[in-house]
Short mmCIF file of C-alpha atoms in Angstrom, two decimals:
data_model
loop_
_atom_site.label_atom_id
_atom_site.label_comp_id
_atom_site.label_asym_id
_atom_site.label_seq_id
_atom_site.Cartn_x
_atom_site.Cartn_y
_atom_site.Cartn_z
CA MET A 1 187.45 -34.90 10.13
CA ALA A 2 186.62 -36.13 6.62
CA ALA A 3 183.53 -38.29 6.38
CA LEU A 4 184.31 -42.02 6.40
CA GLY A 5 181.83 -42.82 3.72
CA GLN A 6 179.03 -41.65 1.53
CA LEU A 7 175.33 -42.44 1.78
CA ILE A 8 173.47 -43.31 -1.46
CA PHE A 9 170.07 -44.84 -2.15
CA ASP A 10 169.20 -47.57 -4.60
CA GLU A 11 166.15 -47.47 -6.86
CA TYR A 12 163.92 -48.78 -4.05
CA GLY A 13 165.08 -46.05 -1.71
CA LYS A 14 167.17 -48.38 0.45
CA PRO A 15 170.20 -46.67 1.91
CA ILE A 16 173.67 -47.95 1.02
CA ILE A 17 176.84 -46.67 2.64
CA ILE A 18 179.96 -46.64 0.49
CA LEU A 19 183.10 -46.65 2.65
CA LYS A 20 186.18 -44.94 1.29
CA ASP A 21 189.82 -46.10 1.38
CA GLN A 22 189.07 -49.55 2.76
CA ASP A 23 192.11 -50.93 0.97
CA HIS A 24 194.30 -48.44 2.82
CA GLN A 25 193.02 -49.26 6.29
CA LYS A 26 194.88 -51.64 8.55
CA ARG A 27 192.37 -53.58 10.53
CA LEU A 28 192.71 -56.05 13.35
CA THR A 29 189.66 -57.75 14.83
CA GLY A 30 188.74 -60.24 17.50
CA ILE A 31 191.46 -62.21 19.23
CA ASP A 32 194.18 -60.74 16.96
CA ALA A 33 193.31 -57.25 18.17
CA LEU A 34 193.44 -58.35 21.81
CA LYS A 35 196.75 -60.13 21.28
CA SER A 36 198.19 -56.99 19.75
CA HIS A 37 197.05 -54.92 22.76
CA ILE A 38 198.44 -57.39 25.21
CA LEU A 39 201.79 -57.49 23.47
CA ALA A 40 202.05 -53.69 23.53
CA ALA A 41 201.06 -53.42 27.19
CA ARG A 42 203.44 -56.20 28.19
CA SER A 43 206.36 -54.62 26.44
CA VAL A 44 205.75 -51.36 28.32
CA SER A 45 205.42 -53.07 31.68
CA SER A 46 208.50 -55.23 31.09
CA ILE A 47 210.56 -52.06 30.59
CA LEU A 48 209.41 -50.81 33.97
CA SER A 49 209.53 -54.03 35.94
CA SER A 50 213.33 -53.85 36.22
CA SER A 51 213.10 -50.49 38.00
CA LEU A 52 210.83 -51.80 40.76
CA GLY A 53 212.02 -51.91 44.34
CA PRO A 54 215.07 -50.78 46.30
CA LYS A 55 217.44 -52.63 44.00
CA GLY A 56 215.57 -51.53 40.88
CA LEU A 57 217.63 -50.02 38.09
CA ASP A 58 217.34 -46.52 36.69
CA LYS A 59 216.58 -45.66 33.10
CA LEU A 60 218.31 -43.06 30.98
CA MET A 61 216.26 -41.20 28.39
CA VAL A 62 217.63 -38.84 25.78
CA SER A 63 215.14 -36.34 24.41
CA PRO A 64 215.17 -35.25 20.75
CA ASP A 65 217.07 -32.13 21.85
CA GLY A 66 219.75 -34.25 23.49
CA ASP A 67 218.66 -33.54 27.09
CA VAL A 68 219.49 -36.49 29.29
CA THR A 69 217.18 -37.65 32.08
CA VAL A 70 218.11 -40.41 34.49
CA THR A 71 215.19 -41.56 36.59
CA ASN A 72 213.57 -44.37 38.51
CA ASP A 73 210.12 -42.79 38.61
CA GLY A 74 207.69 -44.87 36.55
CA ALA A 75 205.52 -41.93 35.50
CA THR A 76 208.54 -39.91 34.33
CA ILE A 77 210.02 -42.85 32.39
CA LEU A 78 206.77 -43.39 30.51
CA LYS A 79 206.15 -39.70 29.95
CA MET A 80 209.53 -39.31 28.27
CA MET A 81 209.35 -42.50 26.25
CA ASP A 82 208.27 -42.02 22.70
CA VAL A 83 205.24 -44.31 22.61
CA GLU A 84 203.48 -44.92 19.32
CA HIS A 85 201.07 -47.76 20.04
CA GLN A 86 197.64 -46.65 21.26
CA ILE A 87 197.43 -49.21 24.07
CA ALA A 88 200.94 -48.37 25.23
CA LYS A 89 199.76 -44.76 25.42
CA LEU A 90 197.00 -45.89 27.76
CA MET A 91 199.67 -47.41 30.01
CA VAL A 92 201.43 -44.04 30.06
CA GLN A 93 198.19 -42.36 31.15
CA LEU A 94 197.70 -45.06 33.79
CA SER A 95 201.00 -44.23 35.48
CA GLN A 96 200.20 -40.56 35.13
CA SER A 97 196.88 -40.89 36.92
CA GLN A 98 198.54 -42.83 39.75
CA ASP A 99 201.10 -40.03 39.95
CA ASP A 100 198.42 -37.31 40.03
CA GLU A 101 196.29 -39.06 42.61
CA ILE A 102 198.89 -40.62 44.92
CA GLY A 103 202.33 -39.48 43.79
CA ASP A 104 203.95 -42.84 44.47
CA GLY A 105 203.61 -46.39 43.16
CA THR A 106 203.72 -45.40 39.50
CA THR A 107 205.98 -48.29 38.51
CA GLY A 108 204.00 -50.92 40.42
CA VAL A 109 200.69 -50.01 38.83
CA VAL A 110 202.04 -50.48 35.30
CA VAL A 111 203.75 -53.78 36.17
CA LEU A 112 200.47 -55.02 37.66
CA ALA A 113 198.42 -54.00 34.61
CA GLY A 114 200.94 -55.70 32.30
CA ALA A 115 200.78 -58.89 34.38
CA LEU A 116 196.96 -58.90 34.39
CA LEU A 117 196.93 -58.67 30.60
CA GLU A 118 199.58 -61.36 30.27
CA LYS A 119 197.49 -63.75 32.37
CA ALA A 120 194.40 -62.79 30.38
CA GLU A 121 196.16 -64.04 27.25
CA TYR A 122 196.25 -67.63 28.58
CA LEU A 123 192.55 -67.45 29.36
CA LEU A 124 191.77 -66.14 25.87
CA ASP A 125 193.72 -69.06 24.41
CA LYS A 126 191.53 -71.38 26.46
CA GLY A 127 188.57 -69.82 24.67
CA ILE A 128 187.13 -67.80 27.53
CA HIS A 129 185.26 -64.71 26.38
CA PRO A 130 187.12 -61.45 27.07
CA ILE A 131 184.10 -59.92 28.84
CA ARG A 132 183.96 -62.88 31.24
CA ILE A 133 187.64 -62.34 32.01
CA ALA A 134 187.10 -58.61 32.56
CA ASP A 135 184.15 -59.23 34.90
CA GLY A 136 186.08 -61.88 36.80
CA TYR A 137 188.98 -59.46 37.23
CA GLU A 138 186.65 -56.82 38.59
CA LEU A 139 185.23 -59.20 41.20
CA ALA A 140 188.73 -60.36 42.11
CA ALA A 141 189.86 -56.73 42.54
CA LYS A 142 186.94 -56.19 44.94
CA LYS A 143 188.07 -59.19 46.93
CA ALA A 144 191.68 -57.99 46.96
CA ILE A 145 190.62 -54.59 48.25
CA GLU A 146 188.49 -56.17 50.96
CA ASN A 147 191.56 -58.09 51.99
CA LEU A 148 193.68 -54.92 52.02
CA GLU A 149 191.15 -53.27 54.31
CA LYS A 150 191.38 -56.29 56.58
CA ILE A 151 195.17 -56.36 56.87
CA ALA A 152 195.57 -52.57 57.05
CA GLU A 153 196.80 -51.09 60.29
CA GLU A 154 196.27 -47.71 61.90
CA PHE A 155 199.35 -45.59 61.77
CA PRO A 156 200.19 -42.95 64.36
CA VAL A 157 200.47 -39.50 62.75
CA ASP A 158 201.66 -37.45 65.65
CA THR A 159 203.38 -34.10 65.35
CA ASN A 160 205.46 -34.91 68.43
CA ASN A 161 206.68 -38.27 67.22
CA LEU A 162 207.72 -38.10 63.58
CA GLU A 163 209.80 -41.28 63.57
CA PRO A 164 207.12 -43.55 61.98
CA LEU A 165 206.51 -40.99 59.22
CA ILE A 166 210.23 -40.74 58.51
CA LEU A 167 210.41 -44.52 58.18
CA THR A 168 207.57 -44.47 55.64
CA ALA A 169 209.24 -41.72 53.63
CA MET A 170 212.39 -43.85 53.69
CA THR A 171 210.46 -46.71 52.06
CA THR A 172 209.55 -44.41 49.19
CA LEU A 173 213.09 -43.13 48.79
CA GLY A 174 214.59 -46.61 49.05
CA SER A 175 214.34 -47.23 45.33
CA LYS A 176 215.63 -43.82 44.34
CA ILE A 177 219.04 -42.48 43.48
CA ILE A 178 219.14 -40.31 46.59
CA ASN A 179 219.22 -43.16 49.08
CA ARG A 180 222.83 -42.13 49.79
CA CYS A 181 221.51 -39.66 52.32
CA HIS A 182 218.38 -41.68 52.80
CA ARG A 183 217.38 -40.68 56.28
CA GLN A 184 218.23 -37.00 55.87
CA MET A 185 216.05 -36.68 52.75
CA ALA A 186 213.16 -38.52 54.42
CA LYS A 187 213.41 -36.23 57.43
CA ILE A 188 213.40 -33.13 55.24
CA ALA A 189 210.28 -34.36 53.41
CA VAL A 190 208.46 -35.11 56.69
CA ASP A 191 209.47 -31.79 58.27
CA ALA A 192 208.32 -29.89 55.18
CA VAL A 193 204.89 -31.55 55.16
CA MET A 194 204.48 -31.16 58.89
CA ALA A 195 205.35 -27.47 58.67
CA VAL A 196 202.50 -26.79 56.25
CA ALA A 197 200.02 -29.51 57.31
CA ASP A 198 196.71 -28.45 58.75
CA MET A 199 196.07 -31.13 61.33
CA GLU A 200 192.44 -30.15 61.94
CA THR A 201 191.25 -30.56 58.38
CA ARG A 202 193.96 -33.17 57.81
CA ASP A 203 195.12 -31.58 54.62
CA VAL A 204 198.41 -30.42 53.17
CA ASN A 205 198.72 -27.55 50.74
CA PHE A 206 201.56 -28.34 48.36
CA GLU A 207 201.56 -24.78 47.03
CA LEU A 208 203.37 -23.77 50.21
CA ILE A 209 206.26 -26.18 49.69
CA LYS A 210 208.71 -24.95 47.12
CA VAL A 211 211.49 -27.22 45.86
CA GLU A 212 214.55 -25.36 44.57
CA GLY A 213 217.74 -26.89 43.24
CA LYS A 214 221.19 -25.52 42.60
CA VAL A 215 224.01 -27.42 40.91
CA GLY A 216 227.22 -27.74 42.91
CA GLY A 217 227.78 -29.09 46.37
CA LYS A 218 226.72 -32.58 47.35
CA LEU A 219 223.34 -34.13 48.07
CA GLU A 220 224.10 -34.02 51.79
CA ASP A 221 224.04 -30.21 51.62
CA THR A 222 220.31 -30.31 50.90
CA MET A 223 218.42 -28.37 53.55
CA LEU A 224 214.97 -27.30 54.56
CA VAL A 225 214.55 -23.55 54.84
CA LYS A 226 211.69 -22.36 57.04
CA GLY A 227 210.93 -19.52 54.73
CA VAL A 228 211.44 -18.74 51.08
CA VAL A 229 214.49 -19.11 48.86
CA VAL A 230 214.56 -16.79 45.86
CA ASP A 231 216.95 -17.34 43.00
CA LYS A 232 217.91 -13.65 42.87
CA ASP A 233 220.35 -11.36 44.61
CA PHE A 234 220.29 -7.75 45.77
CA SER A 235 220.12 -5.41 42.82
CA HIS A 236 223.37 -3.62 43.66
CA PRO A 237 226.57 -5.41 44.67
CA GLN A 238 227.26 -2.86 47.41
CA MET A 239 224.01 -3.42 49.25
CA PRO A 240 224.37 -5.25 52.57
CA LYS A 241 224.52 -9.04 52.32
CA GLU A 242 222.39 -9.64 55.39
CA LEU A 243 219.47 -7.73 56.86
CA LYS A 244 217.99 -8.21 60.34
CA ASP A 245 214.42 -7.42 61.45
CA VAL A 246 213.29 -6.78 57.95
CA LYS A 247 210.18 -4.88 56.98
CA MET A 248 209.67 -5.40 53.30
CA ALA A 249 207.58 -3.62 50.71
CA ILE A 250 206.31 -6.14 48.17
CA LEU A 251 205.68 -4.19 44.98
CA THR A 252 204.19 -5.19 41.68
CA CYS A 253 204.56 -1.75 40.12
CA PRO A 254 207.62 -0.74 38.10
CA PHE A 255 210.18 1.04 40.23
CA GLU A 256 211.29 3.64 37.71
CA PRO A 257 210.52 7.20 36.64
CA PRO A 258 207.01 7.46 35.14
CA LYS A 259 206.73 7.27 31.40
CA PRO A 260 203.98 9.10 29.50
CA LYS A 261 201.31 6.47 29.03
CA THR A 262 199.48 8.27 26.24
CA LYS A 263 199.83 7.70 22.53
CA HIS A 264 200.88 11.35 22.09
CA LYS A 265 204.44 12.23 21.34
CA LEU A 266 206.30 14.34 23.82
CA GLU A 267 208.44 16.78 21.91
CA VAL A 268 211.45 18.17 23.67
CA SER A 269 212.87 20.97 21.52
CA THR A 270 215.19 22.84 23.86
CA VAL A 271 217.80 21.92 26.43
CA GLU A 272 215.76 23.66 29.13
CA GLU A 273 212.74 21.51 28.40
CA TYR A 274 214.90 18.42 28.52
CA ASN A 275 216.39 19.43 31.84
CA ALA A 276 212.95 20.20 33.24
CA LEU A 277 211.75 16.76 32.19
CA TYR A 278 214.85 15.17 33.68
CA GLN A 279 214.37 17.06 36.94
CA TYR A 280 210.71 16.02 37.01
CA GLU A 281 211.61 12.36 36.52
CA GLN A 282 214.27 12.56 39.21
CA LYS A 283 211.89 14.21 41.62
CA GLN A 284 209.18 11.64 40.95
CA PHE A 285 211.59 8.82 41.46
CA THR A 286 213.04 10.24 44.66
CA GLU A 287 209.48 10.60 45.90
CA MET A 288 208.85 6.93 45.14
CA VAL A 289 211.85 5.86 47.17
CA ASP A 290 210.86 8.23 49.98
CA LYS A 291 207.33 6.77 50.04
CA VAL A 292 208.78 3.30 50.50
CA LYS A 293 211.12 4.57 53.24
CA ALA A 294 208.30 6.55 54.89
CA ALA A 295 206.19 3.41 55.20
CA GLY A 296 209.00 2.01 57.30
CA ALA A 297 210.34 -0.51 54.79
CA ASN A 298 214.00 -1.43 54.81
CA LEU A 299 213.80 -3.79 51.85
CA ALA A 300 211.93 -3.48 48.56
CA ILE A 301 210.98 -6.61 46.62
CA CYS A 302 209.89 -5.72 43.14
CA GLN A 303 208.27 -7.83 40.45
CA TRP A 304 209.68 -5.60 37.72
CA GLY A 305 213.10 -4.21 37.08
CA PHE A 306 214.64 -0.78 37.52
CA ASP A 307 217.44 0.84 35.60
CA ASP A 308 220.96 1.63 36.76
CA GLU A 309 220.10 5.14 37.74
CA ALA A 310 217.31 3.90 39.99
CA ASN A 311 219.62 1.25 41.38
CA HIS A 312 222.23 3.88 42.28
CA LEU A 313 219.63 6.06 43.93
CA LEU A 314 218.36 3.13 46.00
CA LEU A 315 221.90 2.50 47.16
CA GLN A 316 222.36 6.15 48.12
CA LYS A 317 219.09 6.14 50.04
CA GLN A 318 220.17 2.88 51.70
CA LEU A 319 217.15 0.92 50.58
CA PRO A 320 218.23 -2.59 49.58
CA ALA A 321 216.08 -3.98 46.77
CA VAL A 322 215.52 -7.15 44.79
CA ARG A 323 214.25 -6.94 41.24
CA TRP A 324 212.60 -9.34 38.78
CA VAL A 325 211.07 -11.64 41.41
CA GLY A 326 208.58 -13.95 39.69
CA GLY A 327 204.85 -14.11 40.49
CA PRO A 328 204.73 -17.42 42.43
CA GLU A 329 207.72 -16.36 44.55
CA ILE A 330 206.13 -12.99 45.29
CA GLU A 331 203.00 -14.78 46.49
CA LEU A 332 205.00 -17.15 48.68
CA ILE A 333 206.98 -14.26 50.17
CA ALA A 334 203.74 -12.41 50.92
CA ILE A 335 202.28 -15.52 52.62
CA ALA A 336 205.42 -16.19 54.64
CA THR A 337 205.94 -12.62 55.83
CA ASN A 338 202.26 -11.77 56.32
CA GLY A 339 202.73 -8.89 53.90
CA ARG A 340 200.37 -7.52 51.29
CA ILE A 341 201.28 -7.24 47.63
CA VAL A 342 201.11 -3.54 46.74
CA PRO A 343 200.27 -2.57 43.16
CA ARG A 344 200.75 1.24 43.54
CA PHE A 345 203.09 3.41 45.54
CA GLU A 346 200.16 5.51 46.75
CA GLU A 347 198.76 2.48 48.53
CA LEU A 348 201.83 1.74 50.58
CA SER A 349 201.23 1.85 54.33
CA PRO A 350 203.10 0.41 57.32
CA GLU A 351 200.52 -2.36 57.92
CA LYS A 352 200.97 -3.70 54.37
CA LEU A 353 204.64 -4.43 54.91
CA GLY A 354 205.84 -7.98 55.36
CA THR A 355 208.12 -8.78 58.27
CA CYS A 356 210.77 -11.41 58.83
CA GLY A 357 213.72 -12.05 61.13
CA LYS A 358 216.41 -11.92 58.52
CA VAL A 359 217.14 -11.89 54.84
CA ARG A 360 220.55 -13.12 53.82
CA GLU A 361 222.40 -13.82 50.63
CA LEU A 362 223.82 -17.30 50.10
CA SER A 363 226.69 -17.65 47.68
CA PHE A 364 227.85 -20.96 46.31
CA GLY A 365 231.22 -22.30 45.32
CA THR A 366 233.65 -20.41 43.15
CA THR A 367 231.02 -19.33 40.63
CA LYS A 368 229.56 -17.07 43.31
CA ASP A 369 226.01 -17.96 42.37
CA LYS A 370 223.78 -16.04 44.71
CA MET A 371 220.38 -16.69 46.20
CA LEU A 372 218.35 -14.89 48.82
CA VAL A 373 216.98 -16.69 51.84
CA ILE A 374 214.08 -15.10 53.70
CA GLU A 375 214.03 -16.68 57.17
CA ASP A 376 212.33 -16.45 60.56
CA CYS A 377 209.02 -15.51 59.01
CA PRO A 378 205.95 -14.95 61.22
CA ASN A 379 203.97 -17.41 59.15
CA THR A 380 206.09 -20.54 59.07
CA LYS A 381 203.62 -22.24 56.77
CA ALA A 382 205.76 -21.55 53.71
CA VAL A 383 208.88 -23.69 53.46
CA THR A 384 211.47 -24.34 50.78
CA ILE A 385 213.41 -27.53 50.23
CA PHE A 386 216.74 -26.49 48.82
CA ILE A 387 218.49 -29.33 46.98
CA ARG A 388 222.16 -29.44 46.06
CA GLY A 389 223.77 -32.01 43.82
CA GLY A 390 226.69 -32.77 41.55
CA ASN A 391 224.85 -32.17 38.30
CA LYS A 392 221.51 -31.12 36.88
CA MET A 393 220.29 -34.69 36.37
CA ILE A 394 220.83 -35.64 40.00
CA ILE A 395 219.02 -32.52 41.17
CA GLU A 396 216.07 -33.20 38.85
CA GLU A 397 215.85 -36.80 40.05
CA ALA A 398 216.16 -35.66 43.66
CA LYS A 399 213.24 -33.27 43.07
CA ARG A 400 211.11 -36.12 41.71
CA SER A 401 212.07 -38.40 44.60
CA ILE A 402 211.34 -35.73 47.20
CA HIS A 403 207.99 -35.13 45.50
CA ASP A 404 207.14 -38.82 45.91
CA ALA A 405 208.12 -38.72 49.57
CA LEU A 406 206.08 -35.55 50.16
CA CYS A 407 203.05 -37.19 48.54
CA VAL A 408 203.33 -40.28 50.73
CA VAL A 409 203.55 -38.26 53.93
CA ARG A 410 200.61 -36.13 52.76
CA ASN A 411 198.56 -39.27 52.10
CA LEU A 412 199.30 -40.47 55.62
CA VAL A 413 198.17 -37.16 57.07
CA ARG A 414 194.94 -37.52 55.06
CA ASN A 415 194.36 -41.19 55.77
CA ASN A 416 196.56 -42.91 58.30
CA LYS A 417 195.96 -46.53 57.35
CA ILE A 418 198.96 -48.51 56.09
CA VAL A 419 199.86 -51.92 54.67
CA TYR A 420 203.31 -53.46 54.48
CA GLY A 421 205.45 -53.20 51.36
CA GLY A 422 208.07 -55.48 49.86
CA GLY A 423 205.35 -57.41 48.04
CA ALA A 424 203.79 -58.52 51.37
CA SER A 425 200.35 -56.99 50.75
CA GLU A 426 200.30 -58.37 47.17
CA VAL A 427 201.06 -61.90 48.37
CA SER A 428 198.37 -61.60 51.01
CA CYS A 429 195.82 -60.42 48.43
CA ALA A 430 196.86 -63.15 45.99
CA LEU A 431 196.23 -65.79 48.68
CA ALA A 432 192.85 -64.27 49.54
CA VAL A 433 191.79 -64.11 45.88
CA SER A 434 192.83 -67.68 45.05
CA GLU A 435 191.09 -68.93 48.22
CA GLU A 436 187.93 -67.20 46.98
CA ALA A 437 188.40 -68.84 43.54
CA ASP A 438 187.91 -72.28 45.10
CA LYS A 439 184.44 -71.22 46.28
CA ILE A 440 183.29 -70.16 42.79
CA SER A 441 181.71 -72.68 40.46
CA THR A 442 181.36 -70.44 37.38
CA LEU A 443 183.92 -69.61 34.71
CA GLU A 444 185.02 -66.56 36.70
CA GLN A 445 187.16 -68.79 38.89
CA TYR A 446 189.76 -68.87 36.09
CA ALA A 447 189.89 -65.08 36.08
CA PHE A 448 190.27 -65.10 39.87
CA ARG A 449 193.25 -67.44 39.68
CA ALA A 450 194.76 -65.36 36.89
CA PHE A 451 194.32 -62.23 39.01
CA ALA A 452 196.06 -63.93 41.94
CA ASP A 453 198.96 -64.94 39.67
CA ALA A 454 199.22 -61.40 38.33
CA LEU A 455 199.40 -59.95 41.85
CA GLU A 456 202.39 -62.19 42.45
CA SER A 457 204.24 -60.53 39.59
CA ILE A 458 205.17 -57.63 41.88
CA PRO A 459 206.97 -59.71 44.55
CA LEU A 460 208.50 -61.76 41.71
CA ALA A 461 209.91 -58.61 40.08
CA LEU A 462 211.17 -57.39 43.47
CA ALA A 463 212.95 -60.68 44.09
CA GLU A 464 214.41 -60.75 40.60
CA ASN A 465 215.71 -57.19 40.84
CA SER A 466 217.30 -57.99 44.18
CA GLY A 467 219.24 -60.91 42.70
CA LEU A 468 217.24 -63.56 44.54
CA SER A 469 215.81 -66.65 42.89
CA PRO A 470 212.29 -65.35 42.13
CA ILE A 471 210.11 -68.48 42.20
CA HIS A 472 211.89 -69.97 45.18
CA THR A 473 211.71 -66.76 47.24
CA LEU A 474 208.06 -66.15 46.38
CA SER A 475 206.90 -69.67 47.18
CA GLU A 476 208.75 -69.55 50.50
CA CYS A 477 207.09 -66.20 51.31
CA LYS A 478 203.63 -67.56 50.40
CA ALA A 479 204.11 -70.69 52.45
CA ARG A 480 205.17 -68.65 55.47
CA GLN A 481 202.23 -66.25 55.10
CA ILE A 482 199.83 -69.19 55.09
CA THR A 483 201.35 -70.99 58.07
CA GLU A 484 202.15 -67.92 60.19
CA LYS A 485 199.04 -65.93 59.21
CA ASN A 486 201.28 -62.86 59.04
CA ALA A 487 200.43 -60.41 56.22
CA ALA A 488 203.65 -58.46 56.79
CA LEU A 489 205.93 -61.14 55.32
CA GLY A 490 207.39 -59.99 52.02
CA ILE A 491 210.54 -60.18 49.93
CA ASP A 492 213.74 -59.38 51.78
CA CYS A 493 215.14 -57.08 49.08
CA ASN A 494 217.90 -55.60 51.19
CA GLN A 495 219.04 -59.03 52.40
CA SER A 496 218.71 -57.87 55.97
CA GLY A 497 217.96 -61.35 57.22
CA THR A 498 214.26 -60.94 57.98
CA CYS A 499 211.25 -61.16 55.71
CA ASP A 500 209.05 -59.36 58.18
CA MET A 501 208.38 -55.93 56.69
CA LYS A 502 207.15 -54.68 60.04
CA THR A 503 210.62 -55.16 61.48
CA GLN A 504 212.21 -53.72 58.34
CA HIS A 505 209.83 -50.74 58.45
CA VAL A 506 208.84 -51.11 54.81
CA ILE A 507 205.50 -49.34 54.82
CA GLU A 508 203.09 -48.30 52.09
CA THR A 509 199.90 -46.31 52.41
CA LEU A 510 196.67 -48.26 52.06
CA HIS A 511 195.28 -45.53 49.80
CA SER A 512 198.15 -46.01 47.34
CA LYS A 513 197.83 -49.80 47.21
CA LYS A 514 194.04 -49.69 46.74
CA GLN A 515 194.42 -47.14 43.98
CA GLN A 516 197.04 -49.30 42.24
CA ILE A 517 194.79 -52.35 42.12
CA LEU A 518 191.71 -50.35 41.09
CA LEU A 519 193.42 -48.36 38.35
CA ALA A 520 195.21 -51.38 36.89
CA THR A 521 191.99 -53.44 36.86
CA GLN A 522 190.00 -50.63 35.26
CA LEU A 523 192.54 -50.21 32.48
CA VAL A 524 192.75 -53.95 31.81
CA LYS A 525 188.97 -54.19 31.70
CA MET A 526 188.86 -51.40 29.18
CA ILE A 527 191.54 -53.00 26.99
CA LEU A 528 189.81 -56.40 27.06
CA LYS A 529 186.66 -54.83 25.68
CA ILE A 530 188.34 -53.57 22.51
CA ASP A 531 188.05 -56.07 19.69
CA ASP A 532 188.53 -54.04 16.57
CA ILE A 533 191.34 -51.65 15.66
CA ARG A 534 191.43 -49.57 12.53
CA THR A 535 194.45 -47.54 11.64
CA PRO A 536 194.90 -45.59 8.47
CA GLY A 537 197.93 -47.27 6.96
CA GLU A 538 199.54 -48.18 3.66
CA SER A 539 197.54 -50.10 1.10
CA MET A 540 197.22 -53.73 2.12
CA HIS A 541 197.88 -54.84 -1.47
CA GLY A 542 200.62 -52.33 -2.17
#
């Protein structure tokens, strides 16, 4: 980076710094800088607030290449938006970190941060110092989290009774496009996590869950395959379409006649020499196939390709094969079938083969798209969620939604404490924070009240998106929470006649809610501490 200025000394040896291009710099300081941040952050959060909740709307983004994405996932919306303003970029990173850590609640965290900044603006106008506001917010966040801990409930994570987990996954999917087959998708997500979850260490390895999509068919055709789905077919159309009791050789070496690996040229000057070479290649190749057969394999899965001649020979020798299987898939197949990946033919032995009950070819629709399904594997830890849908956008959105549901179930396996959704936990925290504000005599009480108001922005947005009268619904909910001392009362978004989220089974993980409040408060604190922005711009006089 070019130096900003130049250091010179006057005749007494005092240093003077001469700054360059000051007339070209745009500069905002003090309250103006803060106002500019707040405006940027609010505009980002207002875009997202309409996609909050089960009645939230989706957004359609068109990339510069003309690819269309329709999504309800806060992190995806922000990632694909072309954001110029620096503070707005921080909001994008905020949703991203919520997505990385929790996987769900990406919209809520941005709406909350936007609301906190909006409330901070009123306090700044009153003349309260930004640092006092930031500190007050931090104390209020502590209080809110204490309250969350208090209202949280233990949640049964039991492999024999998956119903509660399915209901939680349904909460996550409620706001997504795939709530047409709501329950089915939730069940698939729970089954997938439970298949790979390690209940002793309470951990879930996402590497073992593969999500594949194929256009065509309807969302209801989505299924969970206890095994691996590979987007490939058998290398020769005449190979059998289904194999039972498979022993597979998993190869990462090229399945073709050896080529001279030296830099020397191989000169073939006579027909005899050529024939000899051809015979040699054939012999070598036949030996390769025989080695695979001798090890007892009745299916070869190869990372590399083989030519037509090889393909024909494999067919003659009745050794079905699959070529060009990618690295991650090969690893998953090896895990699922308890096989070893073999890098050289010499190393093949019967104990390195993978086994599975059956391998079959699925073909779809009239296009005859084919995929291989490897099922009944000895190690059921690897599963594949296979999504179908009317077009590519729906499948992509279904993948994102399923990912959110998987994350929520994983978080419950890790930490089984929950709070109730539908804005219930936010209202409860807002009440706790404003109650605390009455006990504080210092300036921070203003920040506490502002924090409480900001927390209410989530139930307000939920009510607004559901077509209810926001202020009326929220005040009714607050009044009932105070009189009934029930922290599960929230906004009845689905108009099901009850505000009790316990009855409606609208459940969120405690971990996710805590993270939302902490991340939003941290970001707001950081933004409130910036009071000077310099951007290289056009000349101010020009």
